[in-house]
Every structure is written in C-alpha cells, then in structure tokens.
Tab-separated table of N, CA and C in Angstrom:
chain	number	residue	atom	x	y	z
N	46	UNK	N	9.729	209.734	20.064
N	46	UNK	CA	8.326	209.447	19.837
N	46	UNK	C	7.595	209.380	21.173
N	47	UNK	N	8.202	208.699	22.145
N	47	UNK	CA	7.578	208.558	23.457
N	47	UNK	C	7.447	209.921	24.124
N	48	UNK	N	8.476	210.750	23.972
N	48	UNK	CA	8.447	212.078	24.581
N	48	UNK	C	7.305	212.922	24.009
N	49	UNK	N	7.091	212.833	22.721
N	49	UNK	CA	6.003	213.588	22.088
N	49	UNK	C	4.653	213.109	22.613
N	50	UNK	N	4.504	211.801	22.751
N	50	UNK	CA	3.248	211.244	23.262
N	50	UNK	C	3.028	211.677	24.706
N	51	UNK	N	4.069	211.618	25.528
N	51	UNK	CA	3.947	212.002	26.940
N	51	UNK	C	3.603	213.484	27.063
N	52	UNK	N	4.283	214.329	26.312
N	52	UNK	CA	3.994	215.771	26.346
N	52	UNK	C	2.565	216.032	25.858
N	53	UNK	N	2.144	215.338	24.837
N	53	UNK	CA	0.775	215.483	24.345
N	53	UNK	C	-0.257	215.049	25.375
N	54	UNK	N	0.017	213.944	26.047
N	54	UNK	CA	-0.896	213.475	27.093
N	54	UNK	C	-0.958	214.448	28.256
N	55	UNK	N	0.194	214.961	28.677
N	55	UNK	CA	0.216	215.924	29.777
N	55	UNK	C	-0.548	217.184	29.384
N	56	UNK	N	-0.333	217.647	28.165
N	56	UNK	CA	-1.061	218.819	27.675
N	56	UNK	C	-2.557	218.575	27.609
N	57	UNK	N	-2.952	217.412	27.143
N	57	UNK	CA	-4.376	217.076	27.067
N	57	UNK	C	-5.028	216.981	28.421
N	58	UNK	N	-4.328	216.371	29.363
N	58	UNK	CA	-4.863	216.258	30.726
N	58	UNK	C	-4.959	217.640	31.374
N	59	UNK	N	-3.939	218.477	31.179
N	59	UNK	CA	-3.969	219.831	31.733
N	59	UNK	C	-5.129	220.623	31.133
N	60	UNK	N	-5.344	220.501	29.839
N	60	UNK	CA	-6.446	221.204	29.176
N	60	UNK	C	-7.791	220.745	29.741
N	61	UNK	N	-7.963	219.439	29.871
N	61	UNK	CA	-9.217	218.907	30.411
N	61	UNK	C	-9.421	219.346	31.861
N	62	UNK	N	-8.345	219.382	32.638
N	62	UNK	CA	-8.457	219.811	34.034
N	62	UNK	C	-8.901	221.268	34.119
N	63	UNK	N	-8.362	222.109	33.266
N	63	UNK	CA	-8.755	223.527	33.277
N	63	UNK	C	-10.208	223.665	32.836
N	64	UNK	N	-10.585	222.974	31.788
N	64	UNK	CA	-11.950	223.092	31.273
N	64	UNK	C	-12.982	222.586	32.286
N	65	UNK	N	-12.597	221.614	33.104
N	65	UNK	CA	-13.535	221.039	34.070
N	65	UNK	C	-13.299	221.557	35.488
N	66	UNK	N	-12.466	222.568	35.633
N	66	UNK	CA	-12.119	223.061	36.967
N	66	UNK	C	-13.283	223.731	37.679
N	67	UNK	N	-14.280	224.171	36.954
N	67	UNK	CA	-15.421	224.839	37.584
N	67	UNK	C	-16.585	223.885	37.835
N	68	UNK	N	-16.306	222.600	37.803
N	68	UNK	CA	-17.348	221.604	38.018
N	68	UNK	C	-17.958	221.720	39.418
N	69	UNK	N	-17.132	221.864	40.445
N	69	UNK	CA	-17.632	221.982	41.817
N	69	UNK	C	-18.524	223.214	41.985
N	70	UNK	N	-18.096	224.415	41.550
N	70	UNK	CA	-19.007	225.558	41.682
N	70	UNK	C	-20.291	225.421	40.869
N	71	UNK	N	-20.220	224.769	39.714
N	71	UNK	CA	-21.426	224.584	38.910
N	71	UNK	C	-22.418	223.706	39.664
N	72	UNK	N	-21.939	222.648	40.282
N	72	UNK	CA	-22.825	221.742	41.012
N	72	UNK	C	-23.374	222.416	42.267
N	73	UNK	N	-22.512	223.115	43.006
N	73	UNK	CA	-22.924	223.681	44.292
N	73	UNK	C	-23.674	225.002	44.123
N	74	UNK	N	-23.134	225.928	43.360
N	74	UNK	CA	-23.724	227.262	43.257
N	74	UNK	C	-24.941	227.263	42.327
N	75	UNK	N	-24.790	226.652	41.159
N	75	UNK	CA	-25.890	226.647	40.191
N	75	UNK	C	-26.864	225.502	40.428
N	76	UNK	N	-26.512	224.586	41.309
N	76	UNK	CA	-27.346	223.425	41.648
N	76	UNK	C	-27.683	222.571	40.421
N	77	UNK	N	-26.673	222.356	39.594
N	77	UNK	CA	-26.825	221.474	38.434
N	77	UNK	C	-26.467	220.068	38.897
N	78	UNK	N	-27.452	219.193	38.980
N	78	UNK	CA	-27.227	217.857	39.521
N	78	UNK	C	-27.056	216.784	38.454
N	79	UNK	N	-27.296	217.129	37.219
N	79	UNK	CA	-27.072	216.198	36.129
N	79	UNK	C	-25.575	216.238	35.788
N	80	UNK	N	-24.864	215.104	35.923
N	80	UNK	CA	-23.412	215.120	35.689
N	80	UNK	C	-23.021	215.601	34.300
N	81	UNK	N	-23.735	215.165	33.292
N	81	UNK	CA	-23.394	215.577	31.926
N	81	UNK	C	-23.628	217.074	31.750
N	82	UNK	N	-24.728	217.585	32.277
N	82	UNK	CA	-25.014	219.018	32.165
N	82	UNK	C	-23.987	219.842	32.939
N	83	UNK	N	-23.540	219.336	34.096
N	83	UNK	CA	-22.523	220.047	34.883
N	83	UNK	C	-21.190	220.093	34.136
N	84	UNK	N	-20.827	218.991	33.498
N	84	UNK	CA	-19.593	218.962	32.714
N	84	UNK	C	-19.663	219.947	31.549
N	85	UNK	N	-20.793	219.955	30.856
N	85	UNK	CA	-20.962	220.872	29.727
N	85	UNK	C	-20.933	222.318	30.204
N	86	UNK	N	-21.588	222.617	31.331
N	86	UNK	CA	-21.618	223.986	31.850
N	86	UNK	C	-20.220	224.460	32.238
N	87	UNK	N	-19.431	223.604	32.888
N	87	UNK	CA	-18.059	223.966	33.244
N	87	UNK	C	-17.244	224.237	31.987
N	88	UNK	N	-17.433	223.410	30.992
N	88	UNK	CA	-16.712	223.578	29.721
N	88	UNK	C	-17.091	224.908	29.075
N	89	UNK	N	-18.383	225.260	29.125
N	89	UNK	CA	-18.842	226.515	28.531
N	89	UNK	C	-18.293	227.725	29.281
N	90	UNK	N	-18.287	227.662	30.604
N	90	UNK	CA	-17.830	228.796	31.399
N	90	UNK	C	-16.359	229.124	31.145
N	91	UNK	N	-15.551	228.102	30.884
N	91	UNK	CA	-14.115	228.327	30.710
N	91	UNK	C	-13.753	228.652	29.264
N	92	UNK	N	-14.737	228.665	28.372
N	92	UNK	CA	-14.469	228.943	26.955
N	92	UNK	C	-13.821	230.322	26.799
N	93	UNK	N	-12.697	230.354	26.111
N	93	UNK	CA	-11.996	231.597	25.859
N	93	UNK	C	-11.067	232.038	26.980
N	94	UNK	N	-11.071	231.331	28.089
N	94	UNK	CA	-10.248	231.705	29.234
N	94	UNK	C	-9.315	230.583	29.684
N	95	UNK	N	-9.193	229.543	28.901
N	95	UNK	CA	-8.447	228.359	29.323
N	95	UNK	C	-6.973	228.662	29.606
N	96	UNK	N	-6.321	229.398	28.731
N	96	UNK	CA	-4.898	229.687	28.944
N	96	UNK	C	-4.685	230.578	30.149
N	97	UNK	N	-5.557	231.577	30.318
N	97	UNK	CA	-5.437	232.441	31.496
N	97	UNK	C	-5.678	231.657	32.780
N	98	UNK	N	-6.672	230.782	32.758
N	98	UNK	CA	-6.946	229.961	33.935
N	98	UNK	C	-5.782	229.018	34.228
N	99	UNK	N	-5.220	228.416	33.188
N	99	UNK	CA	-4.076	227.530	33.381
N	99	UNK	C	-2.911	228.286	34.014
N	100	UNK	N	-2.617	229.478	33.498
N	100	UNK	CA	-1.527	230.273	34.068
N	100	UNK	C	-1.830	230.640	35.515
N	101	UNK	N	-3.070	231.007	35.812
N	101	UNK	CA	-3.454	231.353	37.177
N	101	UNK	C	-3.318	230.154	38.107
N	102	UNK	N	-3.783	228.991	37.659
N	102	UNK	CA	-3.676	227.785	38.483
N	102	UNK	C	-2.216	227.403	38.718
N	103	UNK	N	-1.378	227.550	37.687
N	103	UNK	CA	0.047	227.253	37.853
N	103	UNK	C	0.692	228.208	38.863
N	104	UNK	N	0.338	229.493	38.796
N	104	UNK	CA	0.864	230.452	39.772
N	104	UNK	C	0.375	230.136	41.184
N	105	UNK	N	-0.884	229.757	41.306
N	105	UNK	CA	-1.390	229.359	42.621
N	105	UNK	C	-0.643	228.143	43.157
N	106	UNK	N	-0.422	227.171	42.297
N	106	UNK	CA	0.307	225.977	42.711
N	106	UNK	C	1.732	226.284	43.114
N	107	UNK	N	2.386	227.164	42.371
N	107	UNK	CA	3.751	227.563	42.707
N	107	UNK	C	3.798	228.292	44.045
N	108	UNK	N	2.861	229.213	44.252
N	108	UNK	CA	2.810	229.933	45.534
N	108	UNK	C	2.561	228.962	46.679
N	109	UNK	N	1.668	227.996	46.480
N	109	UNK	CA	1.396	226.997	47.511
N	109	UNK	C	2.646	226.185	47.840
N	110	UNK	N	3.370	225.767	46.816
N	110	UNK	CA	4.584	224.981	47.054
N	110	UNK	C	5.640	225.787	47.807
N	111	UNK	N	5.804	227.053	47.441
N	111	UNK	CA	6.785	227.895	48.140
N	111	UNK	C	6.388	228.070	49.600
N	112	UNK	N	5.123	228.388	49.839
N	112	UNK	CA	4.660	228.571	51.224
N	112	UNK	C	4.802	227.272	52.002
N	113	UNK	N	4.430	226.158	51.398
N	113	UNK	CA	4.540	224.868	52.072
N	113	UNK	C	5.986	224.541	52.413
N	114	UNK	N	6.895	224.811	51.494
N	114	UNK	CA	8.307	224.519	51.755
N	114	UNK	C	8.865	225.401	52.872
N	115	UNK	N	8.587	226.700	52.804
N	115	UNK	CA	9.125	227.610	53.811
N	115	UNK	C	8.546	227.303	55.188
N	116	UNK	N	7.231	227.208	55.272
N	116	UNK	CA	6.604	226.930	56.563
N	116	UNK	C	6.986	225.535	57.048
N	117	UNK	N	7.094	224.603	56.133
N	117	UNK	CA	7.495	223.251	56.522
N	117	UNK	C	8.896	223.207	57.100
N	118	UNK	N	9.825	223.900	56.462
N	118	UNK	CA	11.197	223.918	56.989
N	118	UNK	C	11.260	224.603	58.348
N	119	UNK	N	10.569	225.733	58.473
N	119	UNK	CA	10.580	226.461	59.743
N	119	UNK	C	9.912	225.631	60.841
N	120	UNK	N	8.774	225.035	60.531
N	120	UNK	CA	8.083	224.244	61.548
N	120	UNK	C	8.866	222.997	61.933
N	121	UNK	N	9.502	222.373	60.976
N	121	UNK	CA	10.312	221.191	61.316
N	121	UNK	C	11.518	221.581	62.159
N	122	UNK	N	12.118	222.740	61.857
N	122	UNK	CA	13.250	223.206	62.668
N	122	UNK	C	12.797	223.517	64.082
N	123	UNK	N	11.667	224.196	64.223
N	123	UNK	CA	11.152	224.500	65.562
N	123	UNK	C	10.754	223.228	66.311
N	124	UNK	N	10.121	222.306	65.609
N	124	UNK	CA	9.732	221.046	66.239
N	124	UNK	C	10.957	220.265	66.688
N	125	UNK	N	12.023	220.293	65.894
N	125	UNK	CA	13.253	219.595	66.276
N	125	UNK	C	13.894	220.260	67.489
N	126	UNK	N	13.811	221.586	67.561
N	126	UNK	CA	14.355	222.288	68.723
N	126	UNK	C	13.557	221.987	69.988
N	127	UNK	N	12.240	221.927	69.850
N	127	UNK	CA	11.387	221.709	71.015
N	127	UNK	C	11.369	220.244	71.433
N	128	UNK	N	11.144	219.352	70.491
N	128	UNK	CA	10.940	217.944	70.820
N	128	UNK	C	12.151	217.071	70.525
N	129	UNK	N	13.165	217.627	69.884
N	129	UNK	CA	14.328	216.816	69.531
N	129	UNK	C	14.085	216.046	68.248
N	130	UNK	N	15.102	215.296	67.845
N	130	UNK	CA	14.996	214.501	66.621
N	130	UNK	C	14.268	213.205	66.936
N	131	UNK	N	13.036	213.105	66.538
N	131	UNK	CA	12.295	211.880	66.816
N	131	UNK	C	10.920	211.922	66.196
N	132	UNK	N	10.117	210.988	66.661
N	132	UNK	CA	8.781	210.847	66.089
N	132	UNK	C	7.860	211.993	66.486
N	133	UNK	N	8.086	212.582	67.641
N	133	UNK	CA	7.243	213.689	68.069
N	133	UNK	C	7.432	214.891	67.143
N	134	UNK	N	8.666	215.169	66.773
N	134	UNK	CA	8.908	216.298	65.870
N	134	UNK	C	8.312	216.023	64.489
N	135	UNK	N	8.359	214.783	64.043
N	135	UNK	CA	7.718	214.434	62.767
N	135	UNK	C	6.200	214.581	62.852
N	136	UNK	N	5.629	214.218	63.992
N	136	UNK	CA	4.191	214.357	64.198
N	136	UNK	C	3.787	215.829	64.179
N	137	UNK	N	4.567	216.671	64.846
N	137	UNK	CA	4.281	218.109	64.858
N	137	UNK	C	4.385	218.681	63.440
N	138	UNK	N	5.451	218.325	62.744
N	138	UNK	CA	5.619	218.805	61.368
N	138	UNK	C	4.499	218.328	60.462
N	139	UNK	N	4.074	217.086	60.625
N	139	UNK	CA	2.977	216.553	59.822
N	139	UNK	C	1.655	217.246	60.119
N	140	UNK	N	1.425	217.556	61.392
N	140	UNK	CA	0.194	218.260	61.758
N	140	UNK	C	0.177	219.662	61.150
N	141	UNK	N	1.319	220.336	61.192
N	141	UNK	CA	1.394	221.675	60.609
N	141	UNK	C	1.211	221.594	59.092
N	142	UNK	N	1.837	220.623	58.466
N	142	UNK	CA	1.684	220.444	57.023
N	142	UNK	C	0.228	220.138	56.662
N	143	UNK	N	-0.435	219.326	57.454
N	143	UNK	CA	-1.846	219.026	57.220
N	143	UNK	C	-2.727	220.253	57.376
N	144	UNK	N	-2.417	221.085	58.376
N	144	UNK	CA	-3.191	222.316	58.571
N	144	UNK	C	-3.009	223.266	57.390
N	145	UNK	N	-1.798	223.341	56.873
N	145	UNK	CA	-1.544	224.188	55.706
N	145	UNK	C	-2.313	223.644	54.495
N	146	UNK	N	-2.314	222.337	54.324
N	146	UNK	CA	-3.054	221.724	53.220
N	146	UNK	C	-4.555	221.966	53.330
N	147	UNK	N	-5.091	221.872	54.547
N	147	UNK	CA	-6.521	222.128	54.742
N	147	UNK	C	-6.869	223.582	54.447
N	148	UNK	N	-6.028	224.495	54.917
N	148	UNK	CA	-6.267	225.919	54.645
N	148	UNK	C	-6.170	226.206	53.152
N	149	UNK	N	-5.208	225.589	52.482
N	149	UNK	CA	-5.054	225.795	51.043
N	149	UNK	C	-6.255	225.241	50.287
N	150	UNK	N	-6.794	224.114	50.721
N	150	UNK	CA	-7.980	223.543	50.062
N	150	UNK	C	-9.185	224.464	50.212
N	151	UNK	N	-9.380	224.997	51.406
N	151	UNK	CA	-10.497	225.923	51.626
N	151	UNK	C	-10.316	227.186	50.785
N	152	UNK	N	-9.087	227.695	50.747
N	152	UNK	CA	-8.809	228.898	49.952
N	152	UNK	C	-9.024	228.630	48.468
N	153	UNK	N	-8.570	227.478	47.977
N	153	UNK	CA	-8.731	227.161	46.569
N	153	UNK	C	-10.207	226.990	46.203
N	154	UNK	N	-11.004	226.433	47.119
N	154	UNK	CA	-12.434	226.317	46.876
N	154	UNK	C	-13.076	227.698	46.755
N	155	UNK	N	-12.664	228.613	47.628
N	155	UNK	CA	-13.176	229.986	47.549
N	155	UNK	C	-12.732	230.662	46.253
N	156	UNK	N	-11.523	230.400	45.830
N	156	UNK	CA	-11.026	230.972	44.577
N	156	UNK	C	-11.829	230.433	43.395
N	157	UNK	N	-12.137	229.144	43.402
N	157	UNK	CA	-12.956	228.573	42.326
N	157	UNK	C	-14.344	229.204	42.307
N	158	UNK	N	-14.919	229.460	43.480
N	158	UNK	CA	-16.233	230.114	43.537
N	158	UNK	C	-16.152	231.531	42.976
N	159	UNK	N	-15.064	232.234	43.275
N	159	UNK	CA	-14.895	233.594	42.750
N	159	UNK	C	-14.709	233.576	41.235
N	160	UNK	N	-13.945	232.614	40.737
N	160	UNK	CA	-13.774	232.485	39.285
N	160	UNK	C	-15.121	232.201	38.630
N	161	UNK	N	-15.886	231.316	39.232
N	161	UNK	CA	-17.209	230.990	38.705
N	161	UNK	C	-18.083	232.235	38.661
N	162	UNK	N	-18.073	233.023	39.738
N	162	UNK	CA	-18.893	234.233	39.783
N	162	UNK	C	-18.495	235.207	38.680
N	163	UNK	N	-17.202	235.333	38.434
N	163	UNK	CA	-16.744	236.248	37.391
N	163	UNK	C	-17.128	235.757	36.000
N	164	UNK	N	-16.981	234.466	35.749
N	164	UNK	CA	-17.243	233.939	34.412
N	164	UNK	C	-18.734	233.739	34.139
N	165	UNK	N	-19.520	233.454	35.184
N	165	UNK	CA	-20.949	233.206	34.991
N	165	UNK	C	-21.757	234.494	34.953
N	166	UNK	N	-21.201	235.570	35.514
N	166	UNK	CA	-21.946	236.823	35.553
N	166	UNK	C	-22.927	236.832	36.713
N	167	UNK	N	-23.640	237.928	36.867
N	167	UNK	CA	-24.579	238.028	37.984
N	167	UNK	C	-25.757	237.088	37.808
N	168	UNK	N	-26.368	236.719	38.934
N	168	UNK	CA	-27.510	235.824	38.886
N	168	UNK	C	-28.741	236.579	38.386
N	169	UNK	N	-29.766	235.845	38.025
N	169	UNK	CA	-31.008	236.455	37.550
N	169	UNK	C	-31.650	237.281	38.651
N	170	UNK	N	-31.529	236.824	39.906
N	170	UNK	CA	-32.087	237.565	41.041
N	170	UNK	C	-31.379	238.906	41.204
N	171	UNK	N	-30.042	238.922	41.041
N	171	UNK	CA	-29.291	240.154	41.187
N	171	UNK	C	-29.635	241.141	40.075
N	172	UNK	N	-29.840	240.634	38.882
N	172	UNK	CA	-30.240	241.514	37.775
N	172	UNK	C	-31.650	242.058	38.006
N	173	UNK	N	-32.554	241.196	38.484
N	173	UNK	CA	-33.923	241.627	38.769
N	173	UNK	C	-33.993	242.640	39.901
N	174	UNK	N	-33.093	242.514	40.879
N	174	UNK	CA	-33.076	243.447	42.004
N	174	UNK	C	-32.668	244.840	41.576
N	175	UNK	N	-31.988	244.949	40.463
N	175	UNK	CA	-31.570	246.257	39.950
N	175	UNK	C	-32.775	247.133	39.648
N	176	UNK	N	-33.869	246.522	39.206
N	176	UNK	CA	-35.058	247.276	38.786
N	176	UNK	C	-36.099	247.393	39.878
N	177	UNK	N	-35.809	246.928	41.076
N	177	UNK	CA	-36.760	247.043	42.189
N	177	UNK	C	-36.753	248.410	42.793
C-alpha cells in the first residue's frame, strides 16, 4: 500500500513539474507577472507534450549526471596528482563541480527558452513582419 502511494506521489510530482517547467520562460519572455496567469500559461503550453517533455528532461538529467561523473572523476584524479590527497584537491574538485553545475544551469535555461519558443509559436511581431 505504501509503495503504491509513494509511486503515485512521485508520478504526480513529476507530472506537475513537467506541466510547470515553462514557468520561467513565461514570466521572462512573455512578461506575465501575475503568478496565477503564469501557472495557467505554462500548463497550457505543455498540453499534449507532457510525456515527450518528461522523456526529454530525463535524458537531459541522465546526460548531466554522466558528464558530471566523468569530469568529476577526471578532475579529482588530476587534482590529487597536482595537490596530493588533501583539502586543496577537494577544493579544486569542488570548484570544477560548481563550474559544471553553473554551465548546466545556464544551458538548461536556454533549453527551456527554446522549448517555450517551439510550443508558443512565433510572436505577433514576427508574424506581422512577414507582411511588411
């Protein structure tokens, strides 16, 4: 019984996360400042694409974990060779891991903007420019 509830909760949270994943682009790109309207707009944009988005996000997360593990192991090995086994090598490894996390966050933000552009379609200005 507990397992069914836990799986249901995880599924529900994953579904809500996918449906609300375009909240940042809706607020920034579309300049929707009303929280309720932004939530509704994100929900509308992801309609019909939730499973594809979930699969895409899972693949992105898997790729990030693989890259983080490989680069982390290599950087920690190099740091241990250069600085020896100690706090300096941990500091170097942590700095590299932080840089990878920052780059991944910037990349994921750009990916969300691209997803938003694809699902929202062209802007009214871009459509109007067609007839100029």
